[in-house]
mmCIF file of C-alpha atoms in Angstrom:
data_model
loop_
_atom_site.group_PDB
_atom_site.id
_atom_site.type_symbol
_atom_site.label_atom_id
_atom_site.label_comp_id
_atom_site.label_asym_id
_atom_site.label_seq_id
_atom_site.Cartn_x
_atom_site.Cartn_y
_atom_site.Cartn_z
ATOM 1 C CA ILE A 1 0.000 0.000 0.000
ATOM 2 C CA TYR A 2 0.998 3.648 -0.289
ATOM 3 C CA PRO A 3 3.416 5.118 0.598
ATOM 4 C CA GLN A 4 6.259 3.046 -0.836
ATOM 5 C CA LYS A 5 8.890 5.785 -0.961
ATOM 6 C CA ALA A 6 9.119 9.391 0.232
ATOM 7 C CA ASP A 7 11.321 11.969 1.961
ATOM 8 C CA PHE A 8 9.980 11.233 5.453
ATOM 9 C CA THR A 9 10.213 8.322 7.872
ATOM 10 C CA PHE A 10 7.593 5.550 7.848
ATOM 11 C CA TYR A 11 6.820 4.200 11.313
ATOM 12 C CA GLY A 12 5.159 0.849 12.003
ATOM 13 C CA GLY A 13 2.933 -0.503 14.746
ATOM 14 C CA LEU A 14 -0.046 0.931 16.608
ATOM 15 C CA TYR A 15 0.769 4.546 17.403
ATOM 16 C CA ARG A 16 -2.716 5.996 18.000
ATOM 17 C CA ASP A 17 -5.503 5.327 20.486
ATOM 18 C CA VAL A 18 -7.101 1.886 20.373
ATOM 19 C CA ASN A 19 -10.773 1.658 21.311
ATOM 20 C CA LEU A 20 -13.045 -1.270 22.107
ATOM 21 C CA VAL A 21 -16.519 -0.253 20.916
ATOM 22 C CA VAL A 22 -19.363 -2.401 22.261
ATOM 23 C CA VAL A 23 -22.748 -1.991 20.579
ATOM 24 C CA PRO A 24 -26.042 -3.899 20.495
ATOM 25 C CA ALA A 25 -27.050 -5.983 17.483
ATOM 26 C CA VAL A 26 -28.892 -2.962 16.046
ATOM 27 C CA HIS A 27 -26.479 -0.046 15.927
ATOM 28 C CA PHE A 28 -25.124 2.836 13.895
ATOM 29 C CA ASP A 29 -22.860 1.435 11.194
ATOM 30 C CA LEU A 30 -19.207 1.328 12.273
ATOM 31 C CA ASP A 31 -17.943 -0.602 9.252
ATOM 32 C CA PHE A 32 -18.504 1.958 6.496
ATOM 33 C CA TYR A 33 -14.892 3.104 5.961
ATOM 34 C CA GLY A 34 -14.482 3.611 9.717
ATOM 35 C CA ALA A 35 -16.827 6.610 9.721
ATOM 36 C CA PRO A 36 -19.216 7.468 12.601
ATOM 37 C CA GLY A 37 -22.369 6.570 10.661
ATOM 38 C CA LEU A 38 -23.664 10.157 10.711
ATOM 39 C CA THR A 39 -23.208 13.014 8.248
ATOM 40 C CA VAL A 40 -24.173 16.662 8.417
ATOM 41 C CA THR A 41 -24.097 18.732 5.216
ATOM 42 C CA PRO A 42 -24.733 22.433 5.966
ATOM 43 C CA ARG A 43 -25.782 24.812 3.207
ATOM 44 C CA VAL A 44 -25.737 28.534 3.926
ATOM 45 C CA ILE A 45 -28.965 30.239 2.825
ATOM 46 C CA ASP A 46 -30.450 33.679 3.358
ATOM 47 C CA GLY A 47 -31.271 34.055 7.021
ATOM 48 C CA GLY A 48 -29.581 30.890 8.200
ATOM 49 C CA ALA A 49 -28.735 27.417 6.971
ATOM 50 C CA MET A 50 -30.284 24.198 5.746
ATOM 51 C CA LEU A 51 -28.821 20.991 7.150
ATOM 52 C CA ASP A 52 -28.911 17.719 5.228
ATOM 53 C CA LEU A 53 -28.722 15.004 7.903
ATOM 54 C CA ASN A 54 -28.184 11.317 7.228
ATOM 55 C CA ALA A 55 -27.322 8.221 9.255
ATOM 56 C CA TRP A 56 -26.628 4.551 8.607
ATOM 57 C CA VAL A 57 -27.952 1.768 10.846
ATOM 58 C CA LYS A 58 -27.241 -1.967 10.853
ATOM 59 C CA ASN A 59 -29.953 -4.620 11.369
ATOM 60 C CA ALA A 60 -32.855 -2.259 12.149
ATOM 61 C CA ASP A 61 -36.529 -3.130 11.580
ATOM 62 C CA GLU A 62 -39.734 -1.068 11.665
ATOM 63 C CA ASN A 63 -39.565 -0.757 15.477
ATOM 64 C CA TYR A 64 -36.558 1.575 15.306
ATOM 65 C CA THR A 65 -36.397 5.300 14.563
ATOM 66 C CA ILE A 66 -33.612 7.860 14.429
ATOM 67 C CA GLN A 67 -33.963 11.036 16.463
ATOM 68 C CA TYR A 68 -31.729 13.936 15.410
ATOM 69 C CA SER A 69 -30.899 16.789 17.755
ATOM 70 C CA ILE A 70 -28.869 19.922 16.950
ATOM 71 C CA GLU A 71 -27.256 21.822 19.830
ATOM 72 C CA ASP A 72 -25.499 25.168 19.739
ATOM 73 C CA ALA A 73 -22.175 25.868 21.462
ATOM 74 C CA ASP A 74 -23.994 26.510 24.759
ATOM 75 C CA GLY A 75 -25.798 23.163 24.692
ATOM 76 C CA ASN A 76 -29.197 24.550 23.716
ATOM 77 C CA VAL A 77 -31.299 22.424 21.351
ATOM 78 C CA VAL A 78 -31.954 24.542 18.258
ATOM 79 C CA ALA A 79 -33.379 21.946 15.834
ATOM 80 C CA GLU A 80 -34.778 18.395 15.912
ATOM 81 C CA ALA A 81 -36.090 15.716 13.562
ATOM 82 C CA VAL A 82 -37.282 12.087 13.655
ATOM 83 C CA ARG A 83 -36.954 9.581 10.805
ATOM 84 C CA PRO A 84 -37.457 5.843 10.194
ATOM 85 C CA CYS A 85 -34.178 3.970 9.862
ATOM 86 C CA ASP A 86 -34.805 2.943 6.249
ATOM 87 C CA LYS A 87 -35.373 6.590 5.239
ATOM 88 C CA ALA A 88 -32.877 8.315 7.496
ATOM 89 C CA ALA A 89 -32.111 11.365 5.349
ATOM 90 C CA VAL A 90 -33.834 14.603 6.352
ATOM 91 C CA LYS A 91 -33.501 18.348 5.793
ATOM 92 C CA VAL A 92 -33.567 20.568 8.879
ATOM 93 C CA ALA A 93 -33.721 24.359 8.876
ATOM 94 C CA LEU A 94 -31.371 26.288 11.155
ATOM 95 C CA PRO A 95 -32.611 29.895 11.210
ATOM 96 C CA GLY A 96 -30.055 32.550 12.103
ATOM 97 C CA ALA A 97 -27.204 30.062 11.918
ATOM 98 C CA HIS A 98 -23.942 31.172 13.516
ATOM 99 C CA LEU A 99 -21.268 30.702 10.848
ATOM 100 C CA TRP A 100 -17.936 28.938 11.274
ATOM 101 C CA ASN A 101 -15.700 31.818 10.238
ATOM 102 C CA GLY A 102 -12.138 30.518 10.386
ATOM 103 C CA VAL A 103 -9.721 31.863 13.002
ATOM 104 C CA LYS A 104 -11.966 34.903 13.563
ATOM 105 C CA ASP A 105 -14.905 32.876 14.900
ATOM 106 C CA PRO A 106 -14.683 29.051 14.685
ATOM 107 C CA TYR A 107 -18.229 28.422 15.922
ATOM 108 C CA LEU A 108 -19.270 24.771 16.243
ATOM 109 C CA TYR A 109 -22.622 23.024 16.563
ATOM 110 C CA THR A 110 -23.196 19.417 17.671
ATOM 111 C CA CYS A 111 -25.494 16.930 15.978
ATOM 112 C CA THR A 112 -26.575 13.858 17.952
ATOM 113 C CA ALA A 113 -28.370 10.915 16.378
ATOM 114 C CA SER A 114 -30.166 8.555 18.760
ATOM 115 C CA LEU A 115 -31.349 5.108 17.725
ATOM 116 C CA VAL A 116 -34.665 4.579 19.502
ATOM 117 C CA ARG A 117 -36.755 1.433 19.969
ATOM 118 C CA ARG A 118 -40.113 1.986 21.648
ATOM 119 C CA ASN A 119 -38.937 5.111 23.496
ATOM 120 C CA GLU A 120 -35.644 3.506 24.590
ATOM 121 C CA VAL A 121 -32.327 4.793 23.240
ATOM 122 C CA VAL A 122 -30.241 1.766 22.252
ATOM 123 C CA ASP A 123 -27.344 3.503 20.486
ATOM 124 C CA GLU A 124 -26.146 7.046 19.957
ATOM 125 C CA VAL A 125 -23.550 8.883 17.876
ATOM 126 C CA SER A 126 -22.673 12.553 17.709
ATOM 127 C CA THR A 127 -20.515 14.863 15.648
ATOM 128 C CA ARG A 128 -19.542 18.487 15.717
ATOM 129 C CA PHE A 129 -19.945 20.559 12.573
ATOM 130 C CA GLY A 130 -19.677 24.121 11.363
ATOM 131 C CA VAL A 131 -21.872 26.101 9.005
ATOM 132 C CA ARG A 132 -19.784 27.732 6.289
ATOM 133 C CA SER A 133 -19.498 28.274 2.564
ATOM 134 C CA PHE A 134 -16.315 28.557 0.539
ATOM 135 C CA HIS A 135 -15.069 28.815 -3.008
ATOM 136 C CA VAL A 136 -11.836 29.552 -4.868
ATOM 137 C CA ASP A 137 -11.564 32.199 -7.562
ATOM 138 C CA PRO A 138 -8.643 31.437 -9.919
ATOM 139 C CA GLN A 139 -7.705 35.124 -10.076
ATOM 140 C CA LYS A 140 -8.503 36.432 -6.599
ATOM 141 C CA GLY A 141 -8.086 33.445 -4.283
ATOM 142 C CA PHE A 142 -10.002 31.781 -1.447
ATOM 143 C CA TYR A 143 -13.357 33.009 -0.171
ATOM 144 C CA LEU A 144 -14.844 31.977 3.187
ATOM 145 C CA ASN A 145 -18.503 32.836 3.713
ATOM 146 C CA GLY A 146 -18.323 35.189 0.742
ATOM 147 C CA VAL A 147 -15.340 37.145 2.087
ATOM 148 C CA LEU A 148 -11.920 37.110 0.391
ATOM 149 C CA THR A 149 -9.665 35.296 2.868
ATOM 150 C CA PRO A 150 -5.982 34.981 1.893
ATOM 151 C CA LEU A 151 -4.583 31.664 3.110
ATOM 152 C CA ARG A 152 -1.235 31.842 4.863
ATOM 153 C CA GLY A 153 0.022 28.882 6.786
ATOM 154 C CA VAL A 154 2.253 25.854 7.179
ATOM 155 C CA SER A 155 2.679 22.226 6.191
ATOM 156 C CA ARG A 156 2.572 19.855 9.136
ATOM 157 C CA HIS A 157 3.915 16.334 9.737
ATOM 158 C CA GLN A 158 2.753 14.242 12.688
ATOM 159 C CA ASP A 159 6.136 13.297 14.165
ATOM 160 C CA ARG A 160 8.415 14.498 16.942
ATOM 161 C CA LEU A 161 11.918 13.835 18.190
ATOM 162 C CA GLY A 162 12.005 10.827 20.500
ATOM 163 C CA VAL A 163 8.410 9.675 19.922
ATOM 164 C CA GLY A 164 8.112 9.298 16.153
ATOM 165 C CA ASN A 165 4.428 9.321 15.197
ATOM 166 C CA ALA A 166 3.188 8.287 18.645
ATOM 167 C CA LEU A 167 2.166 11.796 19.653
ATOM 168 C CA GLU A 168 0.163 12.479 22.785
ATOM 169 C CA ASP A 169 -2.792 14.862 22.727
ATOM 170 C CA TRP A 170 -0.844 17.719 24.314
ATOM 171 C CA MET A 171 1.705 17.526 21.494
ATOM 172 C CA HIS A 172 -1.014 17.894 18.857
ATOM 173 C CA TRP A 173 -2.428 20.825 20.825
ATOM 174 C CA GLU A 174 1.018 22.447 21.090
ATOM 175 C CA ASP A 175 1.502 22.144 17.322
ATOM 176 C CA VAL A 176 -1.773 23.971 16.646
ATOM 177 C CA ASP A 177 -0.894 26.577 19.263
ATOM 178 C CA PHE A 178 2.462 27.231 17.559
ATOM 179 C CA ILE A 179 0.718 27.506 14.196
ATOM 180 C CA ARG A 180 -1.750 30.012 15.588
ATOM 181 C CA GLU A 181 1.044 31.956 17.319
ATOM 182 C CA VAL A 182 2.794 32.710 14.012
ATOM 183 C CA GLY A 183 -0.453 34.138 12.629
ATOM 184 C CA ALA A 184 -1.331 31.303 10.255
ATOM 185 C CA ASN A 185 -4.897 30.542 9.247
ATOM 186 C CA THR A 186 -4.348 27.380 7.176
ATOM 187 C CA VAL A 187 -2.592 24.001 7.504
ATOM 188 C CA ARG A 188 -1.573 21.454 4.903
ATOM 189 C CA LEU A 189 -1.596 17.989 6.485
ATOM 190 C CA ALA A 190 1.225 16.109 4.790
ATOM 191 C CA HIS A 191 1.057 13.377 3.467
ATOM 192 C CA TYR A 192 -1.385 10.985 5.099
ATOM 193 C CA GLN A 193 -4.347 10.682 7.452
ATOM 194 C CA HIS A 194 -3.625 12.575 10.683
ATOM 195 C CA ASP A 195 -5.013 11.862 14.132
ATOM 196 C CA GLN A 196 -8.716 12.700 14.496
ATOM 197 C CA TYR A 197 -7.787 14.831 17.503
ATOM 198 C CA PHE A 198 -5.794 17.132 15.238
ATOM 199 C CA TYR A 199 -8.722 17.625 12.868
ATOM 200 C CA ASP A 200 -10.847 18.422 15.940
ATOM 201 C CA LEU A 201 -8.308 21.038 17.049
ATOM 202 C CA CYS A 202 -8.310 22.614 13.591
ATOM 203 C CA ASP A 203 -12.117 22.841 13.797
ATOM 204 C CA GLU A 204 -11.813 24.563 17.181
ATOM 205 C CA TYR A 205 -9.036 26.956 16.133
ATOM 206 C CA GLY A 206 -10.611 27.822 12.787
ATOM 207 C CA MET A 207 -7.777 26.540 10.618
ATOM 208 C CA VAL A 208 -8.536 25.942 6.932
ATOM 209 C CA VAL A 209 -7.161 22.476 6.163
ATOM 210 C CA TRP A 210 -5.816 20.741 3.064
ATOM 211 C CA ALA A 211 -5.835 16.976 3.761
ATOM 212 C CA GLU A 212 -3.969 14.322 1.783
ATOM 213 C CA ILE A 213 -3.408 10.625 1.262
ATOM 214 C CA PRO A 214 0.173 9.287 0.956
ATOM 215 C CA TYR A 215 0.219 9.064 -2.849
ATOM 216 C CA ILE A 216 3.703 10.492 -3.168
ATOM 217 C CA SER A 217 7.090 10.118 -4.858
ATOM 218 C CA GLU A 218 6.625 6.768 -6.549
ATOM 219 C CA HIS A 219 3.710 5.427 -8.574
ATOM 220 C CA MET A 220 2.782 1.792 -7.920
ATOM 221 C CA PRO A 221 1.727 0.043 -11.157
ATOM 222 C CA ASN A 222 -0.916 -1.956 -9.258
ATOM 223 C CA GLY A 223 -1.723 0.679 -6.657
ATOM 224 C CA ARG A 224 -4.827 2.343 -8.083
ATOM 225 C CA GLU A 225 -7.329 0.360 -5.999
ATOM 226 C CA ASN A 226 -5.448 1.146 -2.784
ATOM 227 C CA THR A 227 -5.208 4.830 -3.722
ATOM 228 C CA ILE A 228 -8.964 5.075 -4.247
ATOM 229 C CA SER A 229 -9.692 3.173 -1.021
ATOM 230 C CA GLN A 230 -7.467 5.526 1.009
ATOM 231 C CA MET A 231 -9.098 8.577 -0.578
ATOM 232 C CA LYS A 232 -12.593 7.283 0.242
ATOM 233 C CA GLU A 233 -11.518 6.690 3.845
ATOM 234 C CA LEU A 234 -10.029 10.191 4.078
ATOM 235 C CA ILE A 235 -13.201 11.826 2.760
ATOM 236 C CA ILE A 236 -15.834 9.731 4.539
ATOM 237 C CA GLN A 237 -14.136 9.623 7.956
ATOM 238 C CA ASN A 238 -13.584 13.399 7.959
ATOM 239 C CA TYR A 239 -16.767 14.486 6.195
ATOM 240 C CA ASN A 240 -18.155 16.517 9.105
ATOM 241 C CA HIS A 241 -15.035 18.585 9.861
ATOM 242 C CA PRO A 242 -15.658 22.222 8.871
ATOM 243 C CA CYS A 243 -11.899 22.863 8.792
ATOM 244 C CA ILE A 244 -11.357 20.660 5.743
ATOM 245 C CA VAL A 245 -11.970 22.369 2.401
ATOM 246 C CA THR A 246 -9.589 20.383 0.143
#
């Protein structure tokens, strides 16, 4: 699998958190590319936002429903919806939505999906998300929420002297703090999936993120399938992070 060759060190072994996740027979899907089984797609509209919510459940029958709840940064419920498991997708209006506005105002909401059987919650997943729009003009540059926002930042690897890739949370936090201290507003994550904690920190700090897979330096003649699989994992696992734009 990629990478086969590059100008950085490849470390082996388990160097991130390992979790034992115990769920009932009917549960939110954990096997779909390692994603949380819940997506939130915000679309900025006049006066607020429209949220496209969707969830994936394993082994459910007609006795199960999905209850969606949207909370603001203070923990107040600002929107709700209920759907049958076989038709989980729903659109929810969020009037007066508070935008995720990069380093100026990285505002985050939380979406919780509860799997309910006869008024009993049997499984639950949640994700943070931000409401924002962005586009790139080939002549002028990057726009965030309709405002020209020049991107100035750094490229970041996930290793340190003496620990390799086995970073602790405080080391990830210190990296983001250094990046913010120099006045940066964007981070390129080279050249592989980074720890979920680092994506979370970029959400919280308002960093605009370019994320990558390790397709680098040397093309593998039979590597296309692995390349596509890694890209799907990168996209699907990190779908809800407002920091990621590329």
